[in-house]
Coordinates of C-alpha atoms and ligand atoms in Angstrom, one line a residue:
M26 CA 107.7 32.4 109.9
R27 CA 107.0 36.1 110.7
N28 CA 103.3 37.0 111.0
I29 CA 102.3 40.4 109.7
M30 CA 99.0 42.2 110.6
V31 CA 97.8 44.1 107.6
T32 CA 95.2 46.7 108.4
G33 CA 93.1 47.6 105.4
G34 CA 94.4 44.5 103.7
A35 CA 91.3 44.1 101.5
G36 CA 91.7 47.5 99.9
F37 CA 93.4 48.4 96.6
I38 CA 97.1 48.7 97.8
G39 CA 96.5 46.4 100.8
S40 CA 95.3 43.4 98.7
H41 CA 98.3 43.6 96.3
T42 CA 100.7 43.9 99.3
C43 CA 99.1 40.8 100.9
V44 CA 99.9 38.8 97.7
E45 CA 103.5 40.0 97.8
L46 CA 104.0 39.2 101.5
L47 CA 102.4 35.7 101.1
Q48 CA 104.6 35.0 98.0
N49 CA 107.7 36.2 100.0
G50 CA 107.0 33.6 102.7
Y51 CA 105.4 35.9 105.4
D52 CA 102.3 34.8 107.2
I53 CA 99.6 37.5 107.4
C54 CA 96.5 38.3 109.3
V55 CA 94.1 40.9 107.8
V56 CA 92.1 43.4 109.8
D57 CA 89.6 45.4 107.7
N58 CA 86.1 46.9 108.3
F59 CA 85.3 46.4 104.6
S60 CA 83.8 49.9 104.5
N61 CA 85.3 50.5 101.0
S62 CA 86.3 46.9 100.1
S63 CA 85.0 43.4 100.1
P64 CA 86.0 40.0 101.6
A65 CA 85.9 38.8 98.0
A66 CA 89.3 40.6 97.5
L67 CA 90.8 38.4 100.2
D68 CA 89.4 35.3 98.5
A69 CA 91.1 36.5 95.3
V70 CA 94.4 36.9 97.2
R71 CA 94.0 33.3 98.4
T72 CA 93.3 32.2 94.8
I73 CA 96.4 34.0 93.4
T74 CA 98.8 32.8 96.1
G75 CA 97.3 29.4 96.9
R76 CA 97.7 30.3 100.6
D77 CA 95.2 30.8 103.3
F78 CA 95.3 33.3 106.2
P79 CA 92.9 34.6 108.9
S80 CA 91.0 37.8 108.4
Y81 CA 88.9 39.9 110.9
C82 CA 86.1 42.3 110.2
C83 CA 87.1 45.0 112.7
D84 CA 87.2 48.7 112.7
L85 CA 90.3 50.3 114.3
L86 CA 87.9 52.5 116.3
E87 CA 86.8 49.2 118.1
E88 CA 89.9 49.1 120.3
E89 CA 88.8 46.2 122.5
K90 CA 88.1 44.0 119.5
L91 CA 91.4 44.9 118.1
G92 CA 93.1 44.0 121.3
Q93 CA 91.5 40.6 121.2
I94 CA 93.0 40.0 117.7
F95 CA 96.5 40.8 119.2
E96 CA 95.7 38.3 122.0
E97 CA 94.8 35.6 119.4
Q98 CA 97.6 36.2 116.9
Q99 CA 101.3 36.3 117.5
I100 CA 102.1 39.4 115.5
D101 CA 105.7 40.5 114.6
A102 CA 104.9 43.7 112.7
V103 CA 102.0 45.7 111.3
I104 CA 101.5 47.2 107.9
H105 CA 98.9 49.9 108.4
F106 CA 96.7 50.8 105.3
A107 CA 93.3 51.2 106.9
G108 CA 92.0 54.7 106.5
L109 CA 89.5 56.9 104.7
K110 CA 91.1 58.4 101.5
A111 CA 88.7 60.6 99.5
V112 CA 90.2 64.0 99.3
G113 CA 86.9 65.8 98.5
E114 CA 84.9 64.0 101.2
S115 CA 87.5 64.9 103.8
V116 CA 86.9 68.6 103.1
Q117 CA 83.1 68.0 103.7
K118 CA 83.6 65.7 106.7
P119 CA 86.8 66.7 108.5
V120 CA 85.7 65.3 111.9
L121 CA 85.0 61.9 110.4
Y122 CA 88.4 61.9 108.7
Y123 CA 90.4 63.0 111.8
H124 CA 88.6 60.6 114.0
N125 CA 88.8 57.6 111.7
N126 CA 92.4 58.0 110.5
V127 CA 94.1 59.6 113.6
T128 CA 92.1 58.0 116.4
G129 CA 92.2 54.7 114.6
T130 CA 96.0 54.9 114.3
L131 CA 96.3 55.9 118.0
N132 CA 94.2 52.8 119.0
L133 CA 96.4 50.6 116.9
L134 CA 99.6 52.0 118.4
R135 CA 98.2 51.6 121.9
Q136 CA 97.3 48.0 121.3
M137 CA 100.7 47.3 119.6
E138 CA 102.5 48.7 122.6
L139 CA 100.3 46.7 125.0
H140 CA 101.2 43.5 123.1
G141 CA 104.9 44.3 122.7
V142 CA 104.6 44.8 118.9
R143 CA 106.7 47.8 118.0
R144 CA 107.4 47.5 114.2
L145 CA 105.1 49.4 111.8
V146 CA 105.0 50.3 108.1
F147 CA 102.7 53.2 107.5
S148 CA 100.8 54.0 104.3
S149 CA 101.6 57.7 103.8
S150 CA 101.2 59.9 100.7
A151 CA 103.1 62.4 98.6
T152 CA 100.4 64.8 99.6
V153 CA 102.4 65.5 102.8
Y154 CA 104.9 67.5 100.6
G155 CA 102.2 70.2 100.4
E156 CA 102.2 73.1 98.0
N157 CA 105.6 74.8 98.4
N158 CA 108.4 72.2 97.8
P159 CA 110.3 72.1 94.5
I160 CA 110.0 69.0 92.3
P161 CA 111.2 66.3 92.4
Y162 CA 110.2 65.7 96.0
R163 CA 112.9 64.3 98.3
E164 CA 112.3 62.7 101.6
D165 CA 114.4 65.3 103.5
M166 CA 112.2 68.2 102.4
P167 CA 110.0 69.8 105.0
T168 CA 106.5 68.5 104.9
G169 CA 104.4 71.3 103.7
Q170 CA 101.1 72.9 104.2
T171 CA 98.6 70.2 103.3
T172 CA 95.6 71.3 101.4
N173 CA 92.8 69.0 102.8
P174 CA 92.0 67.1 105.9
Y175 CA 92.8 63.7 104.3
G176 CA 96.4 65.0 103.6
T177 CA 96.6 66.5 107.1
T178 CA 95.7 63.1 108.7
K179 CA 98.7 61.6 106.8
A180 CA 101.0 64.4 108.0
M181 CA 99.8 64.1 111.6
I182 CA 100.2 60.4 111.7
E183 CA 103.8 60.7 110.3
Q184 CA 104.5 63.2 113.1
I185 CA 103.0 60.9 115.7
L186 CA 105.1 58.0 114.5
Q187 CA 108.3 60.0 114.5
D188 CA 107.6 61.3 118.0
L189 CA 107.0 57.7 119.1
C190 CA 110.3 56.5 117.7
K191 CA 112.1 59.3 119.4
S192 CA 110.5 58.6 122.7
D193 CA 111.3 54.9 122.8
S194 CA 114.1 53.2 120.9
R195 CA 112.3 49.9 120.8
W196 CA 109.9 51.4 118.2
N197 CA 110.7 51.0 114.5
T198 CA 108.6 52.5 111.7
M199 CA 108.7 53.0 108.0
L200 CA 106.8 55.9 106.5
L201 CA 106.1 55.1 102.8
R202 CA 105.0 58.1 100.7
Y203 CA 103.1 56.9 97.7
F204 CA 102.7 58.9 94.5
N205 CA 99.7 58.0 92.3
P206 CA 99.0 54.2 92.4
I207 CA 97.2 52.8 89.4
G208 CA 97.2 49.4 87.6
A209 CA 96.1 46.0 88.9
H210 CA 97.4 42.5 89.5
P211 CA 98.1 41.0 86.1
S212 CA 95.8 38.1 87.0
G213 CA 92.9 40.6 86.8
L214 CA 91.5 39.2 90.1
I215 CA 92.3 42.3 92.2
G216 CA 92.3 46.0 91.4
E217 CA 90.5 49.2 91.9
N218 CA 86.9 49.8 91.2
P219 CA 85.4 52.5 93.4
N220 CA 81.7 52.9 94.0
G221 CA 79.9 55.8 92.4
I222 CA 81.5 58.4 90.2
P223 CA 85.3 58.2 90.6
N224 CA 87.4 61.1 91.7
N225 CA 90.7 59.8 90.5
L226 CA 91.9 59.8 86.9
M227 CA 92.4 56.2 86.0
P228 CA 89.1 54.9 87.5
Y229 CA 87.4 57.7 85.7
I230 CA 89.0 56.7 82.4
M231 CA 87.9 53.1 83.0
R232 CA 84.3 54.2 83.3
V233 CA 84.5 56.2 80.1
A234 CA 86.1 53.3 78.3
Q235 CA 83.3 51.0 79.6
G236 CA 80.7 53.5 78.2
A237 CA 79.3 54.2 81.6
L238 CA 80.3 57.9 81.5
P239 CA 80.3 59.9 78.2
Y240 CA 83.7 61.6 78.4
L241 CA 86.6 62.5 80.7
N242 CA 86.9 66.1 82.1
V243 CA 90.5 67.1 81.8
F244 CA 90.9 69.5 84.7
G245 CA 93.0 72.4 83.3
N246 CA 94.9 72.7 80.1
D247 CA 96.7 75.9 81.0
Y248 CA 99.2 74.6 83.5
P249 CA 102.9 75.4 83.0
T250 CA 103.6 71.8 81.9
R251 CA 104.6 70.3 78.6
D252 CA 101.1 70.0 77.2
G253 CA 99.2 72.2 79.7
T254 CA 97.6 69.3 81.7
G255 CA 98.6 68.2 85.2
V256 CA 101.6 65.9 85.6
R257 CA 101.8 63.1 88.2
D258 CA 104.0 60.2 89.0
Y259 CA 101.8 57.2 88.3
I260 CA 103.1 54.0 89.8
H261 CA 101.9 50.4 89.3
V262 CA 100.3 49.0 92.4
C263 CA 102.4 45.8 92.0
D264 CA 105.6 47.9 92.2
L265 CA 104.2 49.5 95.3
A266 CA 103.5 46.0 96.8
V267 CA 107.1 45.0 96.1
G268 CA 108.2 48.2 97.8
H269 CA 106.3 47.2 100.9
G270 CA 107.9 43.8 100.9
K271 CA 111.4 45.4 100.8
A272 CA 110.4 47.9 103.4
L273 CA 109.2 45.2 105.7
D274 CA 112.5 43.2 105.3
A275 CA 114.4 46.3 106.2
L276 CA 112.2 47.1 109.1
F277 CA 113.4 44.0 110.9
A278 CA 117.0 45.2 110.5
Q279 CA 116.6 49.0 111.3
E280 CA 116.1 51.2 114.3
G281 CA 114.0 54.3 114.5
A282 CA 111.8 56.0 111.8
S283 CA 112.7 55.9 108.1
I284 CA 110.9 57.7 105.2
Y285 CA 110.8 56.5 101.6
N286 CA 109.1 57.8 98.5
L287 CA 107.5 55.1 96.4
G288 CA 107.3 56.6 93.0
T289 CA 108.9 56.0 89.6
G290 CA 110.7 59.4 89.5
H291 CA 108.9 60.2 86.3
G292 CA 105.8 62.3 85.6
S293 CA 103.1 61.8 83.0
S294 CA 100.5 64.3 81.9
V295 CA 96.8 63.6 81.8
L296 CA 96.8 63.6 78.0
E297 CA 99.8 61.2 78.0
V298 CA 97.8 58.8 80.3
V299 CA 94.8 59.1 78.0
K300 CA 96.9 58.4 74.9
T301 CA 98.7 55.5 76.4
F302 CA 95.5 54.0 77.6
E303 CA 94.0 54.3 74.1
Q304 CA 97.0 52.6 72.6
E305 CA 97.0 49.7 75.0
S306 CA 93.3 49.1 75.0
G307 CA 92.3 50.0 71.5
V308 CA 89.3 51.9 73.1
P309 CA 88.9 55.6 72.5
V310 CA 88.5 57.9 75.5
P311 CA 86.6 61.1 74.5
Y312 CA 87.6 64.0 76.6
Q313 CA 87.0 67.7 77.0
F314 CA 88.9 70.4 78.8
A315 CA 87.3 71.7 82.0
P316 CA 88.5 74.3 84.5
R317 CA 91.3 73.4 87.0
R318 CA 90.2 71.4 90.0
A319 CA 90.6 73.3 93.3
G320 CA 93.6 72.2 95.3
D321 CA 95.4 70.5 92.3
L322 CA 99.1 71.2 91.8
P323 CA 100.5 71.6 88.2
E324 CA 103.2 68.9 88.4
Y325 CA 104.9 66.6 90.9
Y326 CA 106.9 63.4 90.9
A327 CA 109.3 61.6 93.2
D328 CA 113.0 61.6 93.6
A329 CA 113.1 57.8 93.8
A330 CA 116.9 57.5 94.6
K331 CA 116.6 56.8 98.4
A332 CA 114.4 53.7 98.1
Q333 CA 116.7 52.4 95.4
Q334 CA 119.9 53.0 97.4
E335 CA 118.7 51.9 100.8
L336 CA 115.9 49.3 100.0
G337 CA 117.2 48.1 96.7
W338 CA 113.7 48.9 95.3
Q339 CA 112.9 50.4 91.9
A340 CA 109.7 50.7 90.0
R341 CA 109.7 48.3 87.0
Y342 CA 106.3 48.6 85.3
T343 CA 105.7 51.2 82.5
L344 CA 102.7 53.5 82.1
A345 CA 101.6 51.1 79.3
D346 CA 101.7 48.2 81.7
M347 CA 99.6 50.2 84.2
C348 CA 97.0 51.0 81.6
R349 CA 96.9 47.4 80.3
D350 CA 96.5 45.9 83.8
S351 CA 93.9 48.4 84.9
W352 CA 91.8 47.6 81.8
N353 CA 92.3 43.9 82.1
F354 CA 91.0 44.0 85.7
I355 CA 87.9 46.1 84.8
R356 CA 87.1 43.9 81.8
K357 CA 87.5 40.7 83.8
Q358 CA 85.3 42.1 86.6
G359 CA 82.6 43.1 84.2
A360 CA 82.6 39.6 82.8
A361 CA 82.4 38.1 86.3
E362 CA 79.6 40.4 87.2
K363 CA 77.7 39.5 84.0
K364 CA 78.2 35.8 84.7
A365 CA 76.8 36.2 88.3
G366 CA 73.9 38.2 86.9
D367 CA 73.1 35.5 84.3
S368 CA 73.0 32.7 86.9
E369 CA 70.7 34.6 89.2
Ligands
WQD403 C1 95.5 63.0 88.7 C2 95.6 64.1 87.6 C3 93.9 65.8 87.9 C4 90.4 63.2 87.4 C5 95.0 62.1 94.7 C6 95.2 62.5 96.1 C7 96.5 61.9 96.6 C8 96.5 60.4 96.5 C9 96.2 60.0 95.1 C10 95.2 58.8 97.8 C11 95.4 65.5 88.1 C12 93.6 65.0 86.7 C13 91.7 63.7 87.5 C14 89.6 63.6 86.3 C15 91.5 64.9 85.5 N1 95.6 59.9 97.5 N2 92.2 64.5 86.6 N3 90.2 64.5 85.4 O1 94.8 64.5 92.7 O2 97.1 63.6 91.9 O3 96.1 62.6 93.9 O4 95.0 60.7 94.6 O5 94.6 58.1 98.2 O6 96.6 62.3 98.0 O7 95.2 63.9 96.2 O8 95.1 62.1 91.7 O9 93.9 60.8 90.0 O10 92.7 62.6 91.2 O11 94.4 63.2 89.5 O12 91.9 65.7 84.6 O13 88.4 63.3 86.2 O14 94.4 63.9 86.8 O15 93.6 67.2 87.7 O16 96.2 66.3 87.3 P1 95.8 63.4 92.5 P2 93.9 62.1 90.6

């Protein structure tokens, strides 16, 4: 059985991918510093799959410790999710972001090379298309001028991985460019629930629906889109997880670096997301229009044909499914927290 190291495996996309890999018959070993996640997510992965696996609390900046994990584990490939991801914070703390994301990846690559592990799937982002490409985004478009350090770290790591594959034909990598991941596992046991006031649309809608925040600010209603609000390609996190499973299968058969968009190929506006959520949950989401958010593009979505043709992968969940599963997770988590509070 192949053994896959999953860095950032306790995070939102990482935990869903762990479920998919375990269900596909891979063994996994998780490396996470739990800076924005919890070991409880890994217990939930064990509950969902009925399978156990090792996990290590390790930061990729601790290269020696990482090396020891490669000594202990026989690793066949790595899926690399670990990284800081808050766009606004990256503008405030660029050195932190470059150090954590880029140096962390370089440490990982060095340890992989030292231990003869040369297959990697990298968690990239549609943000690398920058500001100037026409929509829909295709993988062969030039990666554009990124608008924040977070996005630049993704573009830099893509470049590093492509250079590495060019330099040594034993290296194989897959660069997966995600669009806007939302939703949660249908079990409601894993999902996304960021600390503090959320930056992203769906987590913010959840807080408003829970009554923790009074209303949603819709950033801009004067964009040249069908209803004036921003349009994005929202994709169910379980579809993304399946995409990783397919990419991993293909990684063992390919040579060099490949790039795939993981999106639905279809955009939804902010107001469409709000309306769909209200329909699915039966909970109203009050909103008000606010000025555009700096750095936001009016509209983008994926051309999803390449992943379909070459990986046989296609997104299956609808926006309604995404809203239902996000809400199911939040409600279940609220109930679990209440239960824990009651028994204290
Ligand atoms: C979506 C739409 C907002 C919040 C970001 C990163 C990207 C990727 C995913 C991952 C936009 C609008 C949002 C709110 C709103 N990174 N919005 N009110 O900006 O497309 O992508 O997350 O780790 O790299 O840039 O996602 O969810 O923040 O915004 O109106 O309170 O919702 O203007 O049109 P975004 P988002």
